[in-house]
CSV table of C-alpha atoms in Angstrom, one decimal:
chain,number,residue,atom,x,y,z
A,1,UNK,CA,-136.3,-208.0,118.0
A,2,UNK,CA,-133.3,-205.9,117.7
A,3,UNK,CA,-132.5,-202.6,120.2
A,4,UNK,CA,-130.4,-199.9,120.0
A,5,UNK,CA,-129.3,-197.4,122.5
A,6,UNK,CA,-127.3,-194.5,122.0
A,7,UNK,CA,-125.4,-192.2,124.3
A,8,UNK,CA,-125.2,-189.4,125.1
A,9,UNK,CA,-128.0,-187.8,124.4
A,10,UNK,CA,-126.5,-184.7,124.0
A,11,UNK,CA,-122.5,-183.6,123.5
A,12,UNK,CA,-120.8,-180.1,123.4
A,13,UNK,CA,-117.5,-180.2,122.3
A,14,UNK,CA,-115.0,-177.1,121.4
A,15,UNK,CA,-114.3,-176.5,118.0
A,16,UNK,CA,-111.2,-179.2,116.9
A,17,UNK,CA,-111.6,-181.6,119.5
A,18,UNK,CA,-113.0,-185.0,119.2
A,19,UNK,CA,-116.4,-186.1,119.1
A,20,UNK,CA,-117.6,-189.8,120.4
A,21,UNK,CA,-120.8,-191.3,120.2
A,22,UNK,CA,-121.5,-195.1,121.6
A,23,UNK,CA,-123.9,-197.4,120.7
A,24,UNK,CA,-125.0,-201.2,121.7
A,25,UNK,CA,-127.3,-203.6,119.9
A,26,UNK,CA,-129.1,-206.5,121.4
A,27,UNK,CA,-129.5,-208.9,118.2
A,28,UNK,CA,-126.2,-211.0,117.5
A,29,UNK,CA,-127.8,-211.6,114.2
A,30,UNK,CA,-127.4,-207.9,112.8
A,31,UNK,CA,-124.4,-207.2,110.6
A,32,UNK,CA,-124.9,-204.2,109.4
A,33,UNK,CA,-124.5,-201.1,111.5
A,34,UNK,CA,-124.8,-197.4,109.6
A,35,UNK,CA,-124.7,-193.9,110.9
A,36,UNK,CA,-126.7,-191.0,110.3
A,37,UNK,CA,-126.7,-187.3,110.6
A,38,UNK,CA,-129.8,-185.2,110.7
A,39,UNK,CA,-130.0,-181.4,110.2
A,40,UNK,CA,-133.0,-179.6,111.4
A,41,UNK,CA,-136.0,-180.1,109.0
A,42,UNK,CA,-134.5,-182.4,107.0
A,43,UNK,CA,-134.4,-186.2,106.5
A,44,UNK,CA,-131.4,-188.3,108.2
A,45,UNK,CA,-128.5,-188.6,106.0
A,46,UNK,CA,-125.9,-191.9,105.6
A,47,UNK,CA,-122.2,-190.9,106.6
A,48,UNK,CA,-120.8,-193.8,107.0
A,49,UNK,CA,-121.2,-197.1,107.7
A,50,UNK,CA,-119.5,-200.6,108.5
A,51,UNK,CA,-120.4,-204.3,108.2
A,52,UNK,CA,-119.5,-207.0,110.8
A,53,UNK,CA,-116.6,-208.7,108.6
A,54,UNK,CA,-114.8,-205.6,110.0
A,55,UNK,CA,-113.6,-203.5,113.3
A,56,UNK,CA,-112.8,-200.6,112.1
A,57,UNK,CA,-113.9,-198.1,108.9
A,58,UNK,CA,-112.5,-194.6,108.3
A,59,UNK,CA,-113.5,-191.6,105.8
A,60,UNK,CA,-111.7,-188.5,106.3
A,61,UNK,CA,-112.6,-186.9,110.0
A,62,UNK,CA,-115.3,-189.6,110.1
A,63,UNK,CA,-114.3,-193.1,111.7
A,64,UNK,CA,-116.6,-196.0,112.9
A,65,UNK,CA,-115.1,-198.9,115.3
A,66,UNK,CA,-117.5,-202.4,116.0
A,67,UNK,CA,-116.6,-204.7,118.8
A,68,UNK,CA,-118.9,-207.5,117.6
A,69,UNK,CA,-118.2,-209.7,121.0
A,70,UNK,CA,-119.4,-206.4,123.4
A,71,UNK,CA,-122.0,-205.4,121.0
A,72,UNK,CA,-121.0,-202.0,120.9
A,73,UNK,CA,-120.2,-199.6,118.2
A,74,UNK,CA,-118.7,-196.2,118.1
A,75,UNK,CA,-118.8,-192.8,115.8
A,76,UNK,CA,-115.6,-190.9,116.2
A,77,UNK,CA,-115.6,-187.5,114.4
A,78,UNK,CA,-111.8,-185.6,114.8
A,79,UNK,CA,-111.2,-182.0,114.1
A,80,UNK,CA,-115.1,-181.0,114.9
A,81,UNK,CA,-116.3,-178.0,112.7
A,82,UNK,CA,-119.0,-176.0,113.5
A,83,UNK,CA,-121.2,-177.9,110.5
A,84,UNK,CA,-121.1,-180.6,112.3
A,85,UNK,CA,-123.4,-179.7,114.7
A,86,UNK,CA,-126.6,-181.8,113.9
A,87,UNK,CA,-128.0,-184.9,115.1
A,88,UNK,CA,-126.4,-188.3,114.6
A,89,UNK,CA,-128.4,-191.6,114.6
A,90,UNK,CA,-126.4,-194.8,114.9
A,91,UNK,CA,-129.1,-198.0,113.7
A,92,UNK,CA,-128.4,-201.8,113.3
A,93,UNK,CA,-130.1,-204.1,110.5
A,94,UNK,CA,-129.3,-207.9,109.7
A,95,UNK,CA,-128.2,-207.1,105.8
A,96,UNK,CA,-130.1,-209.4,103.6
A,97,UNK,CA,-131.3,-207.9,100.1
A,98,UNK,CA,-133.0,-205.2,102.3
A,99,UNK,CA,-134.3,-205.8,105.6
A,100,UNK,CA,-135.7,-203.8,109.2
A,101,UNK,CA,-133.2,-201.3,110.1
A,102,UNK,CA,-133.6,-200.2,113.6
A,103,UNK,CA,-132.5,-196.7,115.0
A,104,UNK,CA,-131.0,-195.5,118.3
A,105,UNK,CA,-132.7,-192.9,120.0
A,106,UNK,CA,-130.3,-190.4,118.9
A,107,UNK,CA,-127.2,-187.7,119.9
A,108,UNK,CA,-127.4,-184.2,119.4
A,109,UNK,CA,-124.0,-182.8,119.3
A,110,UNK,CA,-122.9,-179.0,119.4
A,111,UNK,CA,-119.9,-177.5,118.2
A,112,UNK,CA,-118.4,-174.3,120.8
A,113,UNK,CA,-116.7,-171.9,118.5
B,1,UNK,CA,-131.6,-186.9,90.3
B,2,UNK,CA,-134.8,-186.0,92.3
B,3,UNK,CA,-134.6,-187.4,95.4
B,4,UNK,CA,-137.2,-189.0,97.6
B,5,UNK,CA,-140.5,-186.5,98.0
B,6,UNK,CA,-143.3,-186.4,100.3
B,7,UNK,CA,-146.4,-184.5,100.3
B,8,UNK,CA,-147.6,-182.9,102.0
B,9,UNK,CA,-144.7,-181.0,103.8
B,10,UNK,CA,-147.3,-180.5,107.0
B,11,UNK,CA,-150.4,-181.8,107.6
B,12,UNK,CA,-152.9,-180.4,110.4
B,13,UNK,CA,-156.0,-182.4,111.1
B,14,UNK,CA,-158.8,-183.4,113.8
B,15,UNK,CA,-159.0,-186.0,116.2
B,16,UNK,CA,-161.4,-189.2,114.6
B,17,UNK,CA,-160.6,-187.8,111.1
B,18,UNK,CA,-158.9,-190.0,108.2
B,19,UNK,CA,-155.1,-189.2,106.3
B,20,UNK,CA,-153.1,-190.3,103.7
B,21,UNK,CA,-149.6,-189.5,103.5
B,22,UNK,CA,-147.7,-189.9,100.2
B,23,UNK,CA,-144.2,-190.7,99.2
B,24,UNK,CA,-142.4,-190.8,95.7
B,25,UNK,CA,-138.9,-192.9,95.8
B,26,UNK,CA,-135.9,-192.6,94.0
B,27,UNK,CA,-136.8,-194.2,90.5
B,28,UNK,CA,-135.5,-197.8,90.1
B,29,UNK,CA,-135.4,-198.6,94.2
B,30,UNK,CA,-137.1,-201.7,94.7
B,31,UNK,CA,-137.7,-201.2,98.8
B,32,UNK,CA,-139.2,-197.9,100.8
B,33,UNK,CA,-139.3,-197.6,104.5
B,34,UNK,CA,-142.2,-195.9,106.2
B,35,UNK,CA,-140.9,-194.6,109.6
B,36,UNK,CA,-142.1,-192.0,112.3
B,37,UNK,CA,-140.0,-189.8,114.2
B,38,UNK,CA,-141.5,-187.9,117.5
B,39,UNK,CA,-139.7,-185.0,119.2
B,40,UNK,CA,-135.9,-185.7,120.6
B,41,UNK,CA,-136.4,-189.5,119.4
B,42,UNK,CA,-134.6,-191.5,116.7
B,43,UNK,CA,-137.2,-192.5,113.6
B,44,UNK,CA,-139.2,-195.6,115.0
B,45,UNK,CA,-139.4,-197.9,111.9
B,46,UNK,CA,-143.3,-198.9,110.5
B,47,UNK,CA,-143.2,-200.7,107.7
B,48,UNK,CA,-141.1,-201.4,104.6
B,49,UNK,CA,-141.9,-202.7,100.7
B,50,UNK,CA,-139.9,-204.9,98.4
B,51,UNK,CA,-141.6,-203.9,95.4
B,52,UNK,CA,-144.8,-203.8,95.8
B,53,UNK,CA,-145.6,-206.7,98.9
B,54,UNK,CA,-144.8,-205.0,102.5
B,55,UNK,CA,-142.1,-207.5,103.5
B,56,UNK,CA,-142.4,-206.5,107.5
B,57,UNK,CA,-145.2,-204.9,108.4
B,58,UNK,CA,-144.3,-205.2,112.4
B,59,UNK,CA,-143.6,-201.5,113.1
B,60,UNK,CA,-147.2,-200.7,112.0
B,61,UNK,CA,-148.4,-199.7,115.7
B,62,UNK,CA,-152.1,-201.1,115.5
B,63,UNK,CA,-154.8,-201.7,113.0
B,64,UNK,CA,-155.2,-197.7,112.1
B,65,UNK,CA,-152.1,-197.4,110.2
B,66,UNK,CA,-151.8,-199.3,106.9
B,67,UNK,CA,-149.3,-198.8,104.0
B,68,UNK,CA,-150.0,-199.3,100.3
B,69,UNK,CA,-147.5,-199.7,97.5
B,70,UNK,CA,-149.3,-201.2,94.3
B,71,UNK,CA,-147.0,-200.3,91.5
B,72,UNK,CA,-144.0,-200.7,93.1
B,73,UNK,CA,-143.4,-197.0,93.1
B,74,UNK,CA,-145.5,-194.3,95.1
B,75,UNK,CA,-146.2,-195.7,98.3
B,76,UNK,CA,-149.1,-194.3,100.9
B,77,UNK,CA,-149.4,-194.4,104.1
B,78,UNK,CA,-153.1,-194.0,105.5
B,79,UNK,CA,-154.1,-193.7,109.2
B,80,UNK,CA,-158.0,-193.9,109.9
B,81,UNK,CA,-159.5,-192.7,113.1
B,82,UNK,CA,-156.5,-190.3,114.3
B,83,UNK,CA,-155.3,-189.7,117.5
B,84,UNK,CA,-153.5,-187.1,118.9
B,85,UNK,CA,-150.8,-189.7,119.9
B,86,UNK,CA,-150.5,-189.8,116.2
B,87,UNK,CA,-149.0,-186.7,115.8
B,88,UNK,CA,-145.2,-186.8,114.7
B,89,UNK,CA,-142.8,-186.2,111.1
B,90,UNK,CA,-143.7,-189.5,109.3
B,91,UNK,CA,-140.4,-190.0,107.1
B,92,UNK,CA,-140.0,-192.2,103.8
B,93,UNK,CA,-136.5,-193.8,102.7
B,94,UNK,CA,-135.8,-195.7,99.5
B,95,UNK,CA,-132.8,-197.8,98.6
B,96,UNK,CA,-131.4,-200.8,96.4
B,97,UNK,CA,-130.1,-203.3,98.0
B,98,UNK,CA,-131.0,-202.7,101.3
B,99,UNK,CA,-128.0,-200.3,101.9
B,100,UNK,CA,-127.7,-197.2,102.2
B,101,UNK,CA,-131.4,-195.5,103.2
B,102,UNK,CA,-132.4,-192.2,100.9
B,103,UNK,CA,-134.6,-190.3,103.1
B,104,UNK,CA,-137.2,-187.5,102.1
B,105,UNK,CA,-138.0,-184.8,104.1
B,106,UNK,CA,-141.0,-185.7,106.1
B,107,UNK,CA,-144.5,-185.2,106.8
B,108,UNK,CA,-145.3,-183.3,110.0
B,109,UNK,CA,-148.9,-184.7,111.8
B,110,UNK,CA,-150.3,-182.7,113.7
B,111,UNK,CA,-153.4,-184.3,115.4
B,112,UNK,CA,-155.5,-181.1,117.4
């Protein structure tokens, strides 16, 4: 079955720099890959996400790369604010009408003021 | 809209005893997700419905957990003999067209 792992764990960046987040996936079959961001007590929450008919997705200071041949993917958040301190899940899920969407283990990124 | 609900917000129980744990989807999505989340991990997926049959059913970790949807709607999730292994949030999502994943809040386990 399909596995995801995430790194870092954990990443501090100052306030306006860049954020990065990686991820790899073991199943050559999933073609779906979304990201999620989790606030404390609450339920993960989509941001953005990308299918495999593509490389690259952007929205706003949020942008998502796939390299389909590595397996990898890639959250890139520019101009960090301190709200987006949280933590960010990437998963991977072969995309029928619904189907298993697996998670990574997780990142929880701080924001220095 | 309401979004997805789960009740109840925390649930504290014994070793050996039985729970249920409920959740209410957005109205009109045809699939829910049942998955757990321990401390520091990413949500470890269960189970999930397509209207009311459990389409994969391999996340479910042994014969104590089993998942109920009969109208398509409300789905719960009932463990029997818990363990303190058990404890964790246990998190819903809901969604048309197997995008994008509406999560509720969670249920925190507690198994003492």
């Amino acid at each position: 079955g399909e596995n995801v792992e995430q790194h870092p764990s954990t990443l501090s960046v100052q306030e306006g720099d860049s954020a990065v987040i990686k991820c790899t996936y073991s199943d050559s079959a999933s073609n779906y890959f979304p990201w999620y961001k989790q606030e404390l007590g609450k339920g993960p929450q989509l941001i953005i996400d990308i299918r495999s008919n593509v490389g690259e997705k952007k929205d706003q200071r949020i942008a998502v790369t796939l390299n389909k041949t590595a397996k990898h993917f890639s959250l890139h958040i520019t101009e960090t604010q301190p709200e987006d301190s949280a933590v960010y899940f990437c998963a991977a899920s072969y995309n029928s009408s619904a189907s298993k969407i697996i998670f990574g283990s997780g990142t929880r990124l701080s924001i220095r003021p | 809209g309401a979004g997805v609900s789960q009740t109840p917000s925390n649930k504290v129980t014994e070793k050996g005893k039985y729970v249920e744990l409920r959740c209410d989807p957005i109205s009109g999505h045809t699939a829910l997700y049942w998955y757990r989340q321990s401390l520091g991990q990413g949500p470890e997926f269960l189970i999930y419905f397509q209207g009311t049959g459990a389409a994969d059913d391999s996340g479910l970790p042994n014969d104590r957990f089993f998942a109920v949807r009969p109208e398509g709607s409300v789905s719960t999730l009932k463990i029997q003999r818990t363990e303190r292994g058990d404890s964790a949030v246990y998190l819903c999502a809901s969604t048309t067209l197997g995008e994008r994943l509406y999560f509720g809040p969670g249920t925190r386990l507690t198994v003492l």
